[in-house]
XYZ file of C-alpha atoms in Angstrom:
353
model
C 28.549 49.305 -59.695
C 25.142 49.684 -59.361
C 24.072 46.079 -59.625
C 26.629 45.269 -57.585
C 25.157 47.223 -54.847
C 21.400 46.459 -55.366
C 22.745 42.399 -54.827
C 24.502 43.184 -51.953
C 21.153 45.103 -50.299
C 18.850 42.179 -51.579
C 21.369 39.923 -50.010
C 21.344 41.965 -46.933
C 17.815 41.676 -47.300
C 17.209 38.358 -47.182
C 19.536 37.536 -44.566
C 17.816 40.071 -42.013
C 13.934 38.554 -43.033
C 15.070 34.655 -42.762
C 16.664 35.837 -39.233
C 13.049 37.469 -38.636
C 11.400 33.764 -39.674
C 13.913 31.648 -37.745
C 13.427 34.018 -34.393
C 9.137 33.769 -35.388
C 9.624 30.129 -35.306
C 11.815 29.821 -32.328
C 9.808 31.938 -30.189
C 6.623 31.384 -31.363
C 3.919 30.939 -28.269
C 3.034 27.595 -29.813
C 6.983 26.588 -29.489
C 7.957 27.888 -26.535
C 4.322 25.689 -24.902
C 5.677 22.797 -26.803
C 9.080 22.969 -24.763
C 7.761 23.902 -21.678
C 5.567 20.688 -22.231
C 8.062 18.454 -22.079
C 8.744 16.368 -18.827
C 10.713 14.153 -17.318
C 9.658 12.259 -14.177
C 12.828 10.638 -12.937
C 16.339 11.602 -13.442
C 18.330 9.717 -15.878
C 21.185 10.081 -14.299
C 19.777 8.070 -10.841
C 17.887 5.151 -12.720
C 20.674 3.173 -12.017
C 20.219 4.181 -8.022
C 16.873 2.613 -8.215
C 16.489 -0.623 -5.819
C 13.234 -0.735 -4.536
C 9.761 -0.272 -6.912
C 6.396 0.375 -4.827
C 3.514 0.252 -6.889
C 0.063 0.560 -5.883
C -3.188 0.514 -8.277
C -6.630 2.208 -7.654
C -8.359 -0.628 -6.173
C -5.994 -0.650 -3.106
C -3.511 -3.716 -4.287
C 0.323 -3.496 -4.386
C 3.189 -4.797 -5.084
C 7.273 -4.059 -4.387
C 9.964 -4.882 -6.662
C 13.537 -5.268 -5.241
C 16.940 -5.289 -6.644
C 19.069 -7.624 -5.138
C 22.742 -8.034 -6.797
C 21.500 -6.564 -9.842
C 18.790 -9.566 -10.309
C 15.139 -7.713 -10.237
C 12.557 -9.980 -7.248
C 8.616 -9.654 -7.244
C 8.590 -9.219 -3.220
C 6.819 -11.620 -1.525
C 6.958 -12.607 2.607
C 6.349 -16.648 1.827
C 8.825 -16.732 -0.049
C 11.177 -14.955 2.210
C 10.248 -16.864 5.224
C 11.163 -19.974 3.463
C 14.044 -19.446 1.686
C 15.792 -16.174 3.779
C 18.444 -15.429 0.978
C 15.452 -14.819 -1.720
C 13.189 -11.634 -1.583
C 10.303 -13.270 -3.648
C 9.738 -14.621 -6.868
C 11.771 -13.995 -10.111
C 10.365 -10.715 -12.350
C 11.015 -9.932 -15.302
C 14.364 -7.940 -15.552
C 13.536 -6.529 -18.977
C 9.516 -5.454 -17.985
C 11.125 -3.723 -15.170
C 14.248 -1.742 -16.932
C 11.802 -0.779 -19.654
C 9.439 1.048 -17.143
C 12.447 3.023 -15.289
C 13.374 3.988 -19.244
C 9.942 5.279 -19.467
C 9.671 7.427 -16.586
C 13.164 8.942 -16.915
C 12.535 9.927 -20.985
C 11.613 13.373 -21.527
C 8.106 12.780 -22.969
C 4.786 16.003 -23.420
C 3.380 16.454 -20.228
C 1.847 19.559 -20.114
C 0.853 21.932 -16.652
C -3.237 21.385 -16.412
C -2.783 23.232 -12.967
C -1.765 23.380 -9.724
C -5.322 24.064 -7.772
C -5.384 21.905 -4.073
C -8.950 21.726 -4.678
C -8.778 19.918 -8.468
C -6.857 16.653 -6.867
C -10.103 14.986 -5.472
C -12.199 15.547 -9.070
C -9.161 14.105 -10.940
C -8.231 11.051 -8.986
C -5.240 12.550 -7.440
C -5.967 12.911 -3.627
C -3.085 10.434 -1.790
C -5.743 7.977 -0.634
C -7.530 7.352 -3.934
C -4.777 7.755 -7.002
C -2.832 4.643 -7.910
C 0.558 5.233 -6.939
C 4.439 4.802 -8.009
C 7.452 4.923 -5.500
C 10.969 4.378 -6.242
C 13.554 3.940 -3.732
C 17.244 4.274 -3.673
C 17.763 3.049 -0.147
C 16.608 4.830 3.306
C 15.343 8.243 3.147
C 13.156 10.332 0.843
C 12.356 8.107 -2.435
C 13.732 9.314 -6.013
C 9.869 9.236 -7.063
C 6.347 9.385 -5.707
C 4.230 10.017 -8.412
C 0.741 9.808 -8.269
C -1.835 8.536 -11.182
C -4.811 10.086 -11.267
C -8.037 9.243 -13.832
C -8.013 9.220 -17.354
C -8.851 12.444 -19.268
C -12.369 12.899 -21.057
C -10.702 11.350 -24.187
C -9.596 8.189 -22.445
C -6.091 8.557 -23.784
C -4.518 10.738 -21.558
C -4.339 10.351 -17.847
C -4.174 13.333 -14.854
C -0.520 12.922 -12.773
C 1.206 14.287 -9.992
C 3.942 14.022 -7.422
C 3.656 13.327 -3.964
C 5.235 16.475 -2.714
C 3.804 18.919 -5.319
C 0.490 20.349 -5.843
C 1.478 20.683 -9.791
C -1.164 18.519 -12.179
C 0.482 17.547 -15.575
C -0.857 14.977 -18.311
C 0.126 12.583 -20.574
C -0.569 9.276 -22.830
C -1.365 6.772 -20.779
C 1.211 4.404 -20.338
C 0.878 3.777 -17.015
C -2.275 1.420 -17.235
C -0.151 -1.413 -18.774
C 2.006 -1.175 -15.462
C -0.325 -0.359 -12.919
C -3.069 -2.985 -13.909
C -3.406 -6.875 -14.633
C -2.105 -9.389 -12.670
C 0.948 -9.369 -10.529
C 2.383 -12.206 -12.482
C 2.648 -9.905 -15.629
C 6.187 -9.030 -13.581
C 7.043 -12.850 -12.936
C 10.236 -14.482 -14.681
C 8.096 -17.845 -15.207
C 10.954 -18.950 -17.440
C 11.778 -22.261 -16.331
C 15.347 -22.960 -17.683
C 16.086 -19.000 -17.532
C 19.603 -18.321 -16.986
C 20.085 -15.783 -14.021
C 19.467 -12.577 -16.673
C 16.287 -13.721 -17.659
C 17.486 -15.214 -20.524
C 16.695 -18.242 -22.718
C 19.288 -21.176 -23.201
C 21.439 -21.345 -26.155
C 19.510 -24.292 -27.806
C 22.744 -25.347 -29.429
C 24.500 -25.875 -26.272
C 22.017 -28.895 -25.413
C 23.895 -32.129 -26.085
C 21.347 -34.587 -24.858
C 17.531 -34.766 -23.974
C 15.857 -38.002 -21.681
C 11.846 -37.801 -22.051
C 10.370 -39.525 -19.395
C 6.680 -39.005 -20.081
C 3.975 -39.124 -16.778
C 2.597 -42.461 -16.235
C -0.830 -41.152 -17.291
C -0.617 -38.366 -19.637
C -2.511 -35.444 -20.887
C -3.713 -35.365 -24.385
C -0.985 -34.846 -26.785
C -0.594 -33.636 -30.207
C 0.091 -36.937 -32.263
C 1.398 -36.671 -35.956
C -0.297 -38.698 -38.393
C 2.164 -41.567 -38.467
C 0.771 -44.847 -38.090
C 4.011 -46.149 -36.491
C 3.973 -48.565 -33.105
C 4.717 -46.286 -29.760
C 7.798 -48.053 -28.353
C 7.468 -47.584 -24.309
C 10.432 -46.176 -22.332
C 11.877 -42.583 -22.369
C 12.903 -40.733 -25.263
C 16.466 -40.017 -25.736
C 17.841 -37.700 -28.094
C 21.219 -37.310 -28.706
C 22.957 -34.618 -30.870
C 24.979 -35.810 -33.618
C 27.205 -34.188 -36.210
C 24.353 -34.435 -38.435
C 21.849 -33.374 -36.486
C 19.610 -34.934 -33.705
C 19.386 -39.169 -32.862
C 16.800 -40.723 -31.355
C 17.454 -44.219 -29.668
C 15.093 -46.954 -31.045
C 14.225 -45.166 -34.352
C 15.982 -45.342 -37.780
C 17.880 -42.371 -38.321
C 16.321 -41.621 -41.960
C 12.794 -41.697 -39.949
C 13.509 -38.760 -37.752
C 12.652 -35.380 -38.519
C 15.481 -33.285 -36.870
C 14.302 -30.319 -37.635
C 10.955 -30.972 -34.832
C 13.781 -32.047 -32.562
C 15.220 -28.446 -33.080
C 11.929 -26.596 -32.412
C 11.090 -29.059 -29.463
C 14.564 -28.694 -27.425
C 14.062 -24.900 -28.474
C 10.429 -25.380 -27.000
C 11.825 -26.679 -23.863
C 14.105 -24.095 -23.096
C 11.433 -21.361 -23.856
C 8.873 -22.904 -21.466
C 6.643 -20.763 -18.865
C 4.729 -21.484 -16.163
C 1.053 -19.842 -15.186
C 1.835 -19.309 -11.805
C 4.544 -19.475 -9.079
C 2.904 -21.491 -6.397
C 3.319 -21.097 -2.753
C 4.579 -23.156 -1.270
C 8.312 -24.439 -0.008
C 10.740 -26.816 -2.345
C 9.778 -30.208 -2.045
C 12.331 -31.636 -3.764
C 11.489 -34.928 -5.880
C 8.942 -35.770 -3.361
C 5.632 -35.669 -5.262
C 6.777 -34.479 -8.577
C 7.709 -38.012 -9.650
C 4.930 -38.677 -12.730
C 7.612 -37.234 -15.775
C 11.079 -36.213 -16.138
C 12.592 -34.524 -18.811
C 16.298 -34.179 -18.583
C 18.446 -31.871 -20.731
C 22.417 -32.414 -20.915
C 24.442 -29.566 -22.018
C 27.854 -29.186 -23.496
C 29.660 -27.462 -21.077
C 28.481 -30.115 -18.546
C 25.646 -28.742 -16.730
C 22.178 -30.460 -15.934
C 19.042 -29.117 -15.816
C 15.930 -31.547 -14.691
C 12.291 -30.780 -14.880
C 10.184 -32.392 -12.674
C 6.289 -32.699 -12.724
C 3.730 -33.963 -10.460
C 0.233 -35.539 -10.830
C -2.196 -33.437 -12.499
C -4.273 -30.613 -10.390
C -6.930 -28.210 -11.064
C -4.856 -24.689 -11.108
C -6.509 -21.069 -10.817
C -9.042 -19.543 -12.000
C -10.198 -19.811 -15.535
C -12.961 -17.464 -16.063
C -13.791 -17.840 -19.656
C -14.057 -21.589 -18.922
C -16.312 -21.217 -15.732
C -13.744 -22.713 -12.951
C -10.270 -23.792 -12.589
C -8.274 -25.488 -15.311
C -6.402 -28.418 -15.732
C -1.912 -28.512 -15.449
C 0.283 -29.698 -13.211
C 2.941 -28.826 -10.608
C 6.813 -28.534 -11.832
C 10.117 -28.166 -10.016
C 13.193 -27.461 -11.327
C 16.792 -28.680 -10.667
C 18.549 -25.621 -8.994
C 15.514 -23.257 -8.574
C 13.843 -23.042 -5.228
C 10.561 -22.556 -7.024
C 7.426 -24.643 -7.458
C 6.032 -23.613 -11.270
C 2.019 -24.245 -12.171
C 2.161 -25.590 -15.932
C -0.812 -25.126 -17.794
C -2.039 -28.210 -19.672
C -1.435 -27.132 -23.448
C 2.697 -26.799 -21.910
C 2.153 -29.905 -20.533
C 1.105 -31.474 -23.893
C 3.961 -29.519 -25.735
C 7.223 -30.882 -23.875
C 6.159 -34.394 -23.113
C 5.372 -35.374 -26.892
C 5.175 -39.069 -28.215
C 7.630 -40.298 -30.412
C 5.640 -40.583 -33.563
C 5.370 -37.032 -33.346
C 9.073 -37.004 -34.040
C 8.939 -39.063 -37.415
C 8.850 -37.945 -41.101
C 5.460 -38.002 -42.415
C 5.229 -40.876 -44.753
C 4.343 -40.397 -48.717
């Protein structure tokens, strides 16, 4: 009996100290700041309310993003004036849900303060602080949040919002938004579908290359064998790709594969400008892609200009104008895209022993 009742007190025992540790954890100063850390800046719940993205960076430059039948737009007034049923350029659906996930995930951002006179020395007066606005339609926005400088570590930045005088911090994450060029949000994607998304490659029955009449550079293979002129056509076979004019046992179909693949990934620099012009001027090469379920999709390009600004290179740099079939969009290719879907047919051949 009585080691019955000594196990049952050391039993008792124990139970009553691990409740002691659990409550020491639970409530431990260090816990309860940990909790009281965390942040979120935008609802979860009203993400999907967003429809309108203001951002502004230190220097003074900004830029809207607009929602428009679910499709994301980079805003932009040429555009609009020539083409009333677009509000800008094409952006980058996926850049643009995956900043709305970040500010409406729970994430550290601790209390720093809540002094009027502390905005100024941290970069978060209205005027000076780079600046994020989401909109859900008229009225008061979902989110003004204001970015302030970075911290004396350089990792963490100073934050606020509009209509509170509460300063938080956290990792900065913000810079990769709020800096670098306003074509970081483009869609520049030229055979995109309307998601933003690349072309099944296997859907493309049949490709016409008609190369410009005086091309840029390209990559030749080492293949001694005589350039036939004419466009290349490639046409998909059960066995794989054809190309008319060459021996089937000299083609290598699996370049054909990463080419048409290469084709459908393709990107412009830029956007340019300027309103569709059609075919008129973009008549130097042609590439043509047939696909199974019987659309068409024709890329244009025009004779070669000096595009941008190339500061590592001292001035502007060589590529040419593109238009699309379907897209009310004039694309700036950059030479080296140029070279890599208008390739010469020996590039297409099996390397000889």
């Amino acid at each position: 009996m009585t080691y019955r009742r000594k196990l049952l007190l050391l039993s008792i025992l124990t139970g009553v100290l691990a409740l002691i540790y659990a409550a020491a954890l639970l409530f431990s100063p260090d816990r309860l700041s940990s909790r009281g850390a965390l942040h979120v800046w935008l609802d979860p719940g009203r993400r999907d309310q967003v429809s309108r993205i203001e951002l502004r960076v230190r220097d003074g430059e900004s830029l809207a993003l607009i929602r428009d039948d679910r499709i994301w737009y980079v805003a932009d007034p040429v555009v609009s004036a020539v083409n009333p049923d677009s509000p800008g350029y094409p952006a980058k659906t996926a850049r643009v849900e995956e900043f709305l996930r970040f500010l409406s995930t729970r994430s550290p951002y601790p209390l720093r303060g809540s002094a009027l006179s502390s905005h100024g020395r941290l970069g978060l007066d209205e005027a000076s602080a780079a600046r994020i606005v989401l909109r859900g339609g008229p009225g008061l926005p979902l989110l003004d949040l204001l970015v302030g400088s970075l911290d004396a570590t350089g990792r963490e930045v100073y934050l606020r919002e509009n209509n509170s005088q509460e300063v938080r911090s956290g990792e900065d994450n913000f810079s990769g938004y709020l800096t670098g060029s306003r074509t970081a949000w483009y869609n520049l994607r030229l055979l995109a579908d309307r998601n933003g998304e690349t072309q099944d490659p296997q859907m493309v029955q049949r490709v016409i290359v008609t190369a410009p009449a005086a091309p840029v550079e390209s990559v030749e293979s080492d293949t001694a064998a005589p350039e036939l002129s004419g466009p290349l056509v490639f046409v998909r076979s059960a066995d794989g790709w054809t190309l008319e004019g060459t021996p089937p046992d000299s083609l290598d179909a699996s370049r054909v594969d990463t080419y048409v693949r290469g084709i459908l990934e393709a990107e412009g620099d830029d956007f340019l400008a300027a309103p569709d012009a059609g075919e008129a001027g973009f008549t130097d090469g042609r590439i043509s892609l047939e696909m199974g379920d019987g659309r068409n999709y024709v890329i244009r390009v025009g004779p070669p200009v000096l595009t941008g600004d190339d500061s590592s290179a001292g001035g502007s740099r060589p590529g040419r104008r593109a238009v699309v079939s379907g897209s009310p969009y004039t694309y700036v290719l950059a030479e080296w895209t140029v070279n890599r879907i208008f390739r010469e047919r020996s590039y297409f051949l099996k390397e000889q022993p």
